[in-house]
PDB file of C-alpha atoms in Angstrom:
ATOM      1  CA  UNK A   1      55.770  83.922  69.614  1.00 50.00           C
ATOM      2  CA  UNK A   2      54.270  81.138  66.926  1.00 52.00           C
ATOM      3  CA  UNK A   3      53.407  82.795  63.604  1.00 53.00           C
ATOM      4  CA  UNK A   4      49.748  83.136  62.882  1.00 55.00           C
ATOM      5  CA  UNK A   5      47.891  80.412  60.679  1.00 53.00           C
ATOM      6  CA  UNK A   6      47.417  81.421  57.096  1.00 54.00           C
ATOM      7  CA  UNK A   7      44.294  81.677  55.635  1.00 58.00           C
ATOM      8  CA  UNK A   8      45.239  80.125  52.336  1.00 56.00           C
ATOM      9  CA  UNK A   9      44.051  77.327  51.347  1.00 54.00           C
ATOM     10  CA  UNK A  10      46.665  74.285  51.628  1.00 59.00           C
ATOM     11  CA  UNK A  11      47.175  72.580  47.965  1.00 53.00           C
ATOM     12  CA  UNK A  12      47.433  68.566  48.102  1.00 57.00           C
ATOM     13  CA  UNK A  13      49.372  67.261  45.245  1.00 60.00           C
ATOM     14  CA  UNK A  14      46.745  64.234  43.994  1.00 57.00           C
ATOM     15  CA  UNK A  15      48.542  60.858  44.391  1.00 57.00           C
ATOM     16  CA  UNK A  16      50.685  59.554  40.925  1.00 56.00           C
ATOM     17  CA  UNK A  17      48.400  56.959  39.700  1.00 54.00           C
ATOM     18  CA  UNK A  18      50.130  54.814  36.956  1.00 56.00           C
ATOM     19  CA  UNK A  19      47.905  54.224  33.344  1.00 56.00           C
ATOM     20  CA  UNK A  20      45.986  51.105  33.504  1.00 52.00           C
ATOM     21  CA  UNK A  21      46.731  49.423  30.392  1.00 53.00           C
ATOM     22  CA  UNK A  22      44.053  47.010  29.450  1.00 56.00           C
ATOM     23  CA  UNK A  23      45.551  43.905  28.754  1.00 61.00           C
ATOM     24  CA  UNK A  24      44.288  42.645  24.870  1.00 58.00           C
ATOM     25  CA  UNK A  25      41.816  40.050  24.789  1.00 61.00           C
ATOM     26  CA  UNK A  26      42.589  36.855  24.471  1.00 60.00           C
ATOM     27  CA  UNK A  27      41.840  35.169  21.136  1.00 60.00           C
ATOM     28  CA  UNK A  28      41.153  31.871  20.975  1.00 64.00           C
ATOM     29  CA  UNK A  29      42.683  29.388  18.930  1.00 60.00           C
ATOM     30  CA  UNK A  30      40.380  29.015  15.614  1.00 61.00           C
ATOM     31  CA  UNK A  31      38.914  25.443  15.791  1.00 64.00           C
ATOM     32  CA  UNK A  32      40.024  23.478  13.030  1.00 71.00           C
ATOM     33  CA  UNK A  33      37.326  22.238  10.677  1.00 82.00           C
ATOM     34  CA  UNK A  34      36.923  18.534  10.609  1.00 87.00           C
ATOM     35  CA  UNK A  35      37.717  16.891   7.159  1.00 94.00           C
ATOM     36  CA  UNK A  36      34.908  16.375   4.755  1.00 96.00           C
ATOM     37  CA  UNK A  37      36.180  12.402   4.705  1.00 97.00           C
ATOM     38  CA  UNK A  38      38.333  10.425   6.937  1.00 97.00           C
ATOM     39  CA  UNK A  39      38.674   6.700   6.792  1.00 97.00           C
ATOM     40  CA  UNK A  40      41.134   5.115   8.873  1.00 97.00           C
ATOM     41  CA  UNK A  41      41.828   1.101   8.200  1.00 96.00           C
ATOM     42  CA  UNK A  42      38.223   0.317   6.339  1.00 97.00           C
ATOM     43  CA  UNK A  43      38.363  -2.604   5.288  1.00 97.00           C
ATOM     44  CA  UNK A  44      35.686  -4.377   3.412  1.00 96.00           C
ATOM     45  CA  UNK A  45      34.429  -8.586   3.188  1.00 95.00           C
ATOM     46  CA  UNK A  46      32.230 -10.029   1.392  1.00 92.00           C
ATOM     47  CA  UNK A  47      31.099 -13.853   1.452  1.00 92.00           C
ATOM     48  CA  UNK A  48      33.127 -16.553  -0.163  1.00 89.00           C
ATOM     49  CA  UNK A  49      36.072 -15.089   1.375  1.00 87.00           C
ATOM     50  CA  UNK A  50      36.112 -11.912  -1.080  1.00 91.00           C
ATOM     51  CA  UNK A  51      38.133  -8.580   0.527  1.00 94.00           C
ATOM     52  CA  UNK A  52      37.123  -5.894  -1.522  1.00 96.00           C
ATOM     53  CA  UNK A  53      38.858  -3.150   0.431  1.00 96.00           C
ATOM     54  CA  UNK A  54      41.988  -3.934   2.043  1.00 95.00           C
ATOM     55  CA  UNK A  55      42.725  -1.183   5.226  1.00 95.00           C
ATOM     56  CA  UNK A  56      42.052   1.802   3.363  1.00 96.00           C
ATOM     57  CA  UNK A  57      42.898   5.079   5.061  1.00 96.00           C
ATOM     58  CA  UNK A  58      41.600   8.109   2.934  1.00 96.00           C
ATOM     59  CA  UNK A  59      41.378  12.191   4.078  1.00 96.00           C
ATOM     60  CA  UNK A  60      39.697  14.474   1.805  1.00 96.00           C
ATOM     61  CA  UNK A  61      39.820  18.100   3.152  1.00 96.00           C
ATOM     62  CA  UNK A  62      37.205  20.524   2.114  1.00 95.00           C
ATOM     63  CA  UNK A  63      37.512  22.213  -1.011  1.00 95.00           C
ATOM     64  CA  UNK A  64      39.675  19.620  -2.309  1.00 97.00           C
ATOM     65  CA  UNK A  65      39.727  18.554  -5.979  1.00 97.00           C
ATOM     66  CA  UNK A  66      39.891  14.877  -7.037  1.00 97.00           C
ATOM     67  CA  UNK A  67      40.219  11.847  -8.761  1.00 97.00           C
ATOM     68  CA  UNK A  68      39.794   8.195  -6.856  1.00 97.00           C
ATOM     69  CA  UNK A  69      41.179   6.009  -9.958  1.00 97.00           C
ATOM     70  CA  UNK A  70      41.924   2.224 -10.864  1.00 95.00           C
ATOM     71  CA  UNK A  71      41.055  -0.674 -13.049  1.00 94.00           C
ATOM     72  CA  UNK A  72      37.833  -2.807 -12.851  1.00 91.00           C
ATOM     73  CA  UNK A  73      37.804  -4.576  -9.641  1.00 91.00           C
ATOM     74  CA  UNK A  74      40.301  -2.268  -7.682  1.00 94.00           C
ATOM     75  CA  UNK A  75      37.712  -1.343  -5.266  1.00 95.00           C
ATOM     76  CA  UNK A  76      36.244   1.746  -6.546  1.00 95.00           C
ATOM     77  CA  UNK A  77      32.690   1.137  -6.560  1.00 93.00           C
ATOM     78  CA  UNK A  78      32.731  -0.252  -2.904  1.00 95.00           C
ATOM     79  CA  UNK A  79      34.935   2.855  -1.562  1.00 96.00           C
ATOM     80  CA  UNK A  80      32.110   4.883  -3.352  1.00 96.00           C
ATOM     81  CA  UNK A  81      29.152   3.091  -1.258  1.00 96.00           C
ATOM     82  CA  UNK A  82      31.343   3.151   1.563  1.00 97.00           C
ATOM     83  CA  UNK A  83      32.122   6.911   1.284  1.00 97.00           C
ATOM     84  CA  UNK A  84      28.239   7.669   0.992  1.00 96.00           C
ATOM     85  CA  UNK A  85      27.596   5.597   3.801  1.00 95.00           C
ATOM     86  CA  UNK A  86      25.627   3.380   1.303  1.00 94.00           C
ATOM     87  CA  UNK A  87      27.035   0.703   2.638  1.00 94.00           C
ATOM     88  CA  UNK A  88      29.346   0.381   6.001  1.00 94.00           C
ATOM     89  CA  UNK A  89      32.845  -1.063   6.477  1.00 96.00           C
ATOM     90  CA  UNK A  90      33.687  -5.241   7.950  1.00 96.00           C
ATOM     91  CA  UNK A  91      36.387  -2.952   9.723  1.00 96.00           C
ATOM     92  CA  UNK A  92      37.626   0.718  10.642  1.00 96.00           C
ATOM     93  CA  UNK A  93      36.282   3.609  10.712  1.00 96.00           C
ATOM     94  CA  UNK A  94      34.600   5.723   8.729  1.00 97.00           C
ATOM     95  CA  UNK A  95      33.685   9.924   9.339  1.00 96.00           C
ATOM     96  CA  UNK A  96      31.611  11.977   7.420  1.00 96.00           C
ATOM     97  CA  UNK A  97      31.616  15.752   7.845  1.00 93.00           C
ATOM     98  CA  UNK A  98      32.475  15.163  11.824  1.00 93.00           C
ATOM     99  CA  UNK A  99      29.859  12.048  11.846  1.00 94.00           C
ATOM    100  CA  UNK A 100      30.954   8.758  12.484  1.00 95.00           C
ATOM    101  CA  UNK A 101      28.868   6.575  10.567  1.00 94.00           C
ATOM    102  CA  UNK A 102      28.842   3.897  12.644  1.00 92.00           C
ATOM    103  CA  UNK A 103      27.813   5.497  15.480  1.00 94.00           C
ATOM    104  CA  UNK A 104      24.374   6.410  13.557  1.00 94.00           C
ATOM    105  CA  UNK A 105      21.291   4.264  13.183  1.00 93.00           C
ATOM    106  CA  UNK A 106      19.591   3.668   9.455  1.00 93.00           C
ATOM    107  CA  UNK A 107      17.095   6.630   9.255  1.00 92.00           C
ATOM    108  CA  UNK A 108      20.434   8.984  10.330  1.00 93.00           C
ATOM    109  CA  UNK A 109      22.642   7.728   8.060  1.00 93.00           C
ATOM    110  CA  UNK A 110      20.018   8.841   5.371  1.00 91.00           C
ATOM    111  CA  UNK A 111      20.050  12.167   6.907  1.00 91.00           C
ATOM    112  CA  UNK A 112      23.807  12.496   6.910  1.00 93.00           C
ATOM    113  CA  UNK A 113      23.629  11.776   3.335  1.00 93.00           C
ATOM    114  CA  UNK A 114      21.043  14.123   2.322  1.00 90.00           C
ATOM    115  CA  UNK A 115      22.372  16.977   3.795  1.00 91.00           C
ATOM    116  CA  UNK A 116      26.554  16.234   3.664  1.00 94.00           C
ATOM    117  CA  UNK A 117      26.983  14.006   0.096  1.00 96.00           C
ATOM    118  CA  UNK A 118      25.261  14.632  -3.134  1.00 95.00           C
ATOM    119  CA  UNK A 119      25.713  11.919  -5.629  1.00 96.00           C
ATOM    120  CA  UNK A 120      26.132  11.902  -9.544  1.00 95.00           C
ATOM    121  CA  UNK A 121      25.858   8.618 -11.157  1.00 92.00           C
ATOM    122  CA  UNK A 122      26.851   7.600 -14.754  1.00 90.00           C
ATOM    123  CA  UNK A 123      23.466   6.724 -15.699  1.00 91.00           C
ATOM    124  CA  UNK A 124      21.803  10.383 -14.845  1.00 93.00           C
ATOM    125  CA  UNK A 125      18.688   8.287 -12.897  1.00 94.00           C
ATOM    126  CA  UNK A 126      16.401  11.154 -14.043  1.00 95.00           C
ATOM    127  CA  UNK A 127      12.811  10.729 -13.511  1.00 95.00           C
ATOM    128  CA  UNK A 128      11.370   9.996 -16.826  1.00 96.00           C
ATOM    129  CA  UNK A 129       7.916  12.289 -18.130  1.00 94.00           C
ATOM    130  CA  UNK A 130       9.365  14.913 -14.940  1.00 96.00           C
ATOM    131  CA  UNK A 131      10.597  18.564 -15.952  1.00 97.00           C
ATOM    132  CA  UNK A 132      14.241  19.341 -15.316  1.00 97.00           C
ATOM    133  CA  UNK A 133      13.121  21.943 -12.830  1.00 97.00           C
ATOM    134  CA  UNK A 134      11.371  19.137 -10.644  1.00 97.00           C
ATOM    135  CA  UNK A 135      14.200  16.652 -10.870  1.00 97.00           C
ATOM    136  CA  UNK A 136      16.614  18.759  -9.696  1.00 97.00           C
ATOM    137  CA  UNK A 137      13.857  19.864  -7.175  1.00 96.00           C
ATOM    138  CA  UNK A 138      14.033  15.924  -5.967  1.00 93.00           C
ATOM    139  CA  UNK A 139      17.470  16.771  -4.365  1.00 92.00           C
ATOM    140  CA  UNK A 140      15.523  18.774  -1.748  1.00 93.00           C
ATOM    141  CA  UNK A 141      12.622  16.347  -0.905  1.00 89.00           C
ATOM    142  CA  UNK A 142      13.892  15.673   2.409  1.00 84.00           C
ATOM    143  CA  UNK A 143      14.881  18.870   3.733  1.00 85.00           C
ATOM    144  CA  UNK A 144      11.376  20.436   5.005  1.00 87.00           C
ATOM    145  CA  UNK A 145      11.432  23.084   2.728  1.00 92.00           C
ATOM    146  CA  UNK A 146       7.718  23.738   0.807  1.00 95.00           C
ATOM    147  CA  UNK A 147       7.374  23.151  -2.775  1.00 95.00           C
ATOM    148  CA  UNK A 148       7.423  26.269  -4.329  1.00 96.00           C
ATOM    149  CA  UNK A 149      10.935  27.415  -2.451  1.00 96.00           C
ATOM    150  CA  UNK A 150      12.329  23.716  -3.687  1.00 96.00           C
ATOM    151  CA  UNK A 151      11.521  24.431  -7.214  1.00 96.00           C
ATOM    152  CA  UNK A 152      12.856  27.686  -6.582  1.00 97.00           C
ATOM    153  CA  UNK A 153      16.147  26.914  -5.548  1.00 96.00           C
ATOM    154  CA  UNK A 154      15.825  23.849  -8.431  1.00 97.00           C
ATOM    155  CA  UNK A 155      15.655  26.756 -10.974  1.00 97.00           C
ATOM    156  CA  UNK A 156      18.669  28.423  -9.460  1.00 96.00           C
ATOM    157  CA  UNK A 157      20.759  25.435  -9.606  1.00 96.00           C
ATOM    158  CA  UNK A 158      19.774  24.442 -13.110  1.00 96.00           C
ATOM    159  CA  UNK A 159      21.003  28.151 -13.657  1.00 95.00           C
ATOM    160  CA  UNK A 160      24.322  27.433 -12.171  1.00 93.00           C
ATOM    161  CA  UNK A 161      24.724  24.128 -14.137  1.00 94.00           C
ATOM    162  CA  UNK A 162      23.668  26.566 -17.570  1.00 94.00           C
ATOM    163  CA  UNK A 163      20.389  25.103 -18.093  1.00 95.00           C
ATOM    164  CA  UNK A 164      18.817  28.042 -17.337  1.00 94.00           C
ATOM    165  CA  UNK A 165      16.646  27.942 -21.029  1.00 95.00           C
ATOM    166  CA  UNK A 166      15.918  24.274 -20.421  1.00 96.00           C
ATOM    167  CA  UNK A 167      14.081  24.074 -17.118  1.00 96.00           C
ATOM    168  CA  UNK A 168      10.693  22.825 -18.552  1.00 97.00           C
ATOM    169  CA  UNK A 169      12.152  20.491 -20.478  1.00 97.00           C
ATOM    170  CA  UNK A 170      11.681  16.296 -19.914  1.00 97.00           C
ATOM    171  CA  UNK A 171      14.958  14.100 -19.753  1.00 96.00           C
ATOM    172  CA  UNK A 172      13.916  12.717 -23.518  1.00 96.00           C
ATOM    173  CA  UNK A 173      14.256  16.360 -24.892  1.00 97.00           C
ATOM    174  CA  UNK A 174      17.645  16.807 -23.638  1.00 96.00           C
ATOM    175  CA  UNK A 175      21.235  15.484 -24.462  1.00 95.00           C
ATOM    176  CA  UNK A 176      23.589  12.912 -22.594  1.00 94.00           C
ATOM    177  CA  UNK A 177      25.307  16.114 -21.545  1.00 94.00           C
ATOM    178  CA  UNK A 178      22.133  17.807 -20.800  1.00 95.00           C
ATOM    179  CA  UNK A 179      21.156  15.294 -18.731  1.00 95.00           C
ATOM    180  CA  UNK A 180      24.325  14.809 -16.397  1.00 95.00           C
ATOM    181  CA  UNK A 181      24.097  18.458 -16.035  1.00 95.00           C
ATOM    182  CA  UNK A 182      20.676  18.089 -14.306  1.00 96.00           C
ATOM    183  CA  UNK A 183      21.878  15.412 -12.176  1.00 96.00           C
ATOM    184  CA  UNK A 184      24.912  17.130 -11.254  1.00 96.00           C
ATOM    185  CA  UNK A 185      22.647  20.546 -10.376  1.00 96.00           C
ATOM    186  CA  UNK A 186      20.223  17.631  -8.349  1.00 96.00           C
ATOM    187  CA  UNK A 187      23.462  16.754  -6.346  1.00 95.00           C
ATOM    188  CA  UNK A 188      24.557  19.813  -5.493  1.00 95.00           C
ATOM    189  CA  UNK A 189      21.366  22.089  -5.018  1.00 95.00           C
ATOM    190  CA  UNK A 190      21.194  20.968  -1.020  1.00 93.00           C
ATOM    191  CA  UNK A 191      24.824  22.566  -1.133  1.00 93.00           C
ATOM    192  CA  UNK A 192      26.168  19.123   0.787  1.00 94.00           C
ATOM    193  CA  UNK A 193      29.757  18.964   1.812  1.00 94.00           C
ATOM    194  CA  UNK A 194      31.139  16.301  -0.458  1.00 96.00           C
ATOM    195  CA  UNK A 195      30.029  15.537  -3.935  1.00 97.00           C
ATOM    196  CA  UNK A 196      30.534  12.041  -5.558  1.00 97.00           C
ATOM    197  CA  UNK A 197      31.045  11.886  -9.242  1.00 96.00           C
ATOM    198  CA  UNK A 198      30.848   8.022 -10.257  1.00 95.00           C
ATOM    199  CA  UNK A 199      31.829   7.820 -13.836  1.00 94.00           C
ATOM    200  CA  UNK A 200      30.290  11.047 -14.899  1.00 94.00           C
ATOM    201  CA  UNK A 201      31.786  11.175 -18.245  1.00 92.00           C
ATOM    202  CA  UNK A 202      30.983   7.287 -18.849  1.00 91.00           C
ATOM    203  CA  UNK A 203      28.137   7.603 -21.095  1.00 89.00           C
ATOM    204  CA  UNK A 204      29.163  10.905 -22.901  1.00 92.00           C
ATOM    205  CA  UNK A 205      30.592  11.420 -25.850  1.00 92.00           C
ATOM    206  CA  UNK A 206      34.227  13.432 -25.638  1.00 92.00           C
ATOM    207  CA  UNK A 207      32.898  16.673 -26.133  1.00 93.00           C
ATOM    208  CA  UNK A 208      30.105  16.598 -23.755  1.00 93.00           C
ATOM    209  CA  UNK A 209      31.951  14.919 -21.545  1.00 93.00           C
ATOM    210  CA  UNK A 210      34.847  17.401 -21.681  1.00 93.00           C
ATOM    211  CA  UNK A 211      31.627  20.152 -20.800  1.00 94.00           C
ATOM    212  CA  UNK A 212      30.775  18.214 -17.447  1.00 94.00           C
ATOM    213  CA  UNK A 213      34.147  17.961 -16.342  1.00 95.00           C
ATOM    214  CA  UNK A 214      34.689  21.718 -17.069  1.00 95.00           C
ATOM    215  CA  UNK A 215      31.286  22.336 -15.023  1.00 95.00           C
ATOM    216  CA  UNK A 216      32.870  19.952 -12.405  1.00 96.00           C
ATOM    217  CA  UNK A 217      36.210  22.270 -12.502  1.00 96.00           C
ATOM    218  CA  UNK A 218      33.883  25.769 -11.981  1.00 95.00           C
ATOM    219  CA  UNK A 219      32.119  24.220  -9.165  1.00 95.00           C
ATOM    220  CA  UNK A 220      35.197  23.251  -7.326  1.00 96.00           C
ATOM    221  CA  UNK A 221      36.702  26.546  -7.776  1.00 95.00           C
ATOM    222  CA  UNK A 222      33.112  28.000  -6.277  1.00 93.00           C
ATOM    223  CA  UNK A 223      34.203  25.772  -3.183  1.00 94.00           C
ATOM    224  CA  UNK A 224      32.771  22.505  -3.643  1.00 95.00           C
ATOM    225  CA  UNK A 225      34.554  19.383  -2.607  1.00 96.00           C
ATOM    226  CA  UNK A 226      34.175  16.442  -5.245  1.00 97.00           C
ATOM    227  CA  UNK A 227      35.848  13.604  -5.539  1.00 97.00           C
ATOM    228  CA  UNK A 228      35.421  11.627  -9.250  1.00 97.00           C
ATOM    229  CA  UNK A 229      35.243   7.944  -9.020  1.00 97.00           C
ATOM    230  CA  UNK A 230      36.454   6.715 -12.826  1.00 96.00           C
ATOM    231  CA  UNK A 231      38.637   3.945 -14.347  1.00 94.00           C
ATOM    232  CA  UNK A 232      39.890   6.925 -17.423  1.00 94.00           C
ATOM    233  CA  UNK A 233      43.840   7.630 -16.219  1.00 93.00           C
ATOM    234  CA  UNK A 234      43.605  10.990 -18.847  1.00 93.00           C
ATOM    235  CA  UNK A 235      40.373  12.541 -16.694  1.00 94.00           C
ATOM    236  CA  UNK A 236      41.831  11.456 -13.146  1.00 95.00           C
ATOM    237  CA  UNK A 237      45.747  13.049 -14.502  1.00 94.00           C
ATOM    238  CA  UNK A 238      43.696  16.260 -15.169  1.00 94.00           C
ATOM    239  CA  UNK A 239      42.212  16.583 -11.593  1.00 96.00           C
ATOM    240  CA  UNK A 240      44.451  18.390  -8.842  1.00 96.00           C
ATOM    241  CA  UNK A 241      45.360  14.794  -6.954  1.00 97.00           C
ATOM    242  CA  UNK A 242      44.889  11.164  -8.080  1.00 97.00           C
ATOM    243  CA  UNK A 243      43.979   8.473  -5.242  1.00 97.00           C
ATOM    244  CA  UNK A 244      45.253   5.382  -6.723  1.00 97.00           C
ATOM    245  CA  UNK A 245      43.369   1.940  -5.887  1.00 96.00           C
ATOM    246  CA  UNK A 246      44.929  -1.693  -6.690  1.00 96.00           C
ATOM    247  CA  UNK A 247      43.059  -4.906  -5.328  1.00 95.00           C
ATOM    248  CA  UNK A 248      41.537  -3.171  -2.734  1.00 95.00           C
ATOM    249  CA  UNK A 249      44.319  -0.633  -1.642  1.00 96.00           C
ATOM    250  CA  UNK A 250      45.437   2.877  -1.979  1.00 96.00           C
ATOM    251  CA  UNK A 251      48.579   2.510  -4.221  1.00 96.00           C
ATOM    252  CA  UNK A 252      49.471   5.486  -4.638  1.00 95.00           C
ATOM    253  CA  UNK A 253      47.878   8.965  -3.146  1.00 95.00           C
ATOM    254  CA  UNK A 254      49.192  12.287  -4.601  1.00 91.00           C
ATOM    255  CA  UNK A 255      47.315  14.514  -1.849  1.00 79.00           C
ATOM    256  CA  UNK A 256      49.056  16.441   0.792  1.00 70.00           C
ATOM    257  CA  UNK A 257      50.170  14.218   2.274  1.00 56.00           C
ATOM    258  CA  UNK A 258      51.840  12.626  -0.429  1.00 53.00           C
ATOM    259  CA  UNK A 259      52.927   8.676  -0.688  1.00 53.00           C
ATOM    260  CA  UNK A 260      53.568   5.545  -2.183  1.00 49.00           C
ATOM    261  CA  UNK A 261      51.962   2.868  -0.666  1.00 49.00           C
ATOM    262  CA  UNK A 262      54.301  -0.208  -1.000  1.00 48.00           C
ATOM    263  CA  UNK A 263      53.320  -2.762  -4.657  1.00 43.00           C
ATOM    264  CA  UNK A 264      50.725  -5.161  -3.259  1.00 42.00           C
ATOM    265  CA  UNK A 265      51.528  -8.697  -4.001  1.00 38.00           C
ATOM    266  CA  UNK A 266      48.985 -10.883  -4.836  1.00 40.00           C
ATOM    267  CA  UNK A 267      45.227 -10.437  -5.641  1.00 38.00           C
ATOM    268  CA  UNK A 268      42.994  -8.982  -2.273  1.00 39.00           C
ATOM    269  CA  UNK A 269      39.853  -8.063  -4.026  1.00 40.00           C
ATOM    270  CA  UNK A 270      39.411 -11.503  -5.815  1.00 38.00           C
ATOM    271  CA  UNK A 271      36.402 -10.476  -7.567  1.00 36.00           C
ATOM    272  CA  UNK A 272      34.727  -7.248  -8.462  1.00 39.00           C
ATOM    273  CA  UNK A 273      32.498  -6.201  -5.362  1.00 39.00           C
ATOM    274  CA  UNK A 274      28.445  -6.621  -6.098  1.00 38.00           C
ATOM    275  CA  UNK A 275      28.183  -3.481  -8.146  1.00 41.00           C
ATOM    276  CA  UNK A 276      31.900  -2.949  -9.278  1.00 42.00           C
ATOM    277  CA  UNK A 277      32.110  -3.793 -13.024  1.00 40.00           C
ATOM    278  CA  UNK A 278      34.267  -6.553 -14.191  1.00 35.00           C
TER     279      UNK A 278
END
């Protein structure tokens, strides 16, 4: 005789189901910045059979520090047009900020260079009869912004540069060190990628001149990228690497990459590039 069902309920054990460990995402791999400069064989020629660059190859990463150096007629002036896309190479290739400067037509090229390079000459090339506060303001003229917010962020950068108390004044009420302080604020109030320094010291006496390469110092360490064109060994020994030019070649490059390029025999450059003192 079979045993009467039981009313009790019947307990199911719930199936084992194993954790579900969610897998971590998957970072990707952070994209490299591209280098503020690269130039990779640039050569430059002039008529009358005059190389003025000889198959220059020249990195500058950002936030880097330094000095391109040599003699009269090494080159320097026409790696400083070429650099600022001023002027373009015979040969090789030259990148700006991730733009190849070949690649761009004229009214481009003076868009890459008025929002990558800022430029500080020896000669200041300060509007005469114009208020500091509107010179400076000049660095912005192509960037859209309106008036007032130009001469706003003018008056910040003059601030920066420690001509806070002199932003009325006209370049024939300040000093030579006054005045390479506004056209260093000029250069970098569009906050560009690279900063070119030709000579800034050049028409300075040692004390002011010692002031702008101090300023040049703090706005390095703020994260600026400059790179000082100058024929003075004793400023280019105090900058954190020294690009050494010779006839139209890098002879010697103390960067991370560090080298000696081979003695050069023989003259390349000929004669000083239009531009390059003799």
């Amino acid at each position: 005789m079979s045993a009467a069902p039981s009313d009790k309920p019947r307990f199911i054990e719930p199936p084992v189901v194993e954790p579900c460990l969610a897998e971590p995402p998957v970072s990707e791999p952070p994209v490299a910045e591209p280098p503020v400069v690269e130039l990779a064989g640039v050569t430059k020629e002039y008529p009358g059979g005059v190389t003025a660059l000889g198959g220059v190859d020249l990195r500058i990463e950002r936030g880097e520090l330094l000095a391109i150096v040599g003699p009269s007629g090494s080159g320097k002036s026409t790696l400083l047009h070429i650099i600022g896309t001023l002027d373009l190479p015979t040969a090789g290739s030259v990148t700006i900020a991730g733009h190849h400067a070949a690649s761009l037509n004229d009214r481009r090229l003076s868009a890459l260079r008025a929002q990558h390079i800022g430029f500080v000459f020896q000669a200041f090339h300060l509007v005469p009869g114009v208020s500091a506060r509107d010179n400076v303001a000049e660095g912005l003229l192509y960037s859209g912004l309106p008036r007032a917010e130009r001469r706003r962020r003018a008056a910040l950068a003059l601030e920066r540069v420690g001509l806070g108390d002199r932003m009325d004044h006209r370049p024939h009420e300040l000093s030579g060190g006054q005045k390479q302080r506004v056209a260093i604020a000029r250069a970098v109030v569009g906050e560009p990628d690279l900063l070119l320094a030709d000579e800034p010291t050049g028409a300075l006496d040692t004390a002011s001149g010692q002031a702008v390469m101090d300023l040049i110092h703090e706005l390095n360490k703020e994260g600026a990228t400059i790179a000082v064109i100058t024929h003075d060994t004793e400023i280019a020994e105090r900058l954190p690497r020294q690009v050494r030019l010779r006839d139209g070649r890098v002879v010697e490059d103390s960067g991370p990459h560090r080298r000696v390029h081979p003695a050069v025999h023989g003259p390349v450059a000929g004669t000083p590039a239009p531009g390059e003192p003799r």
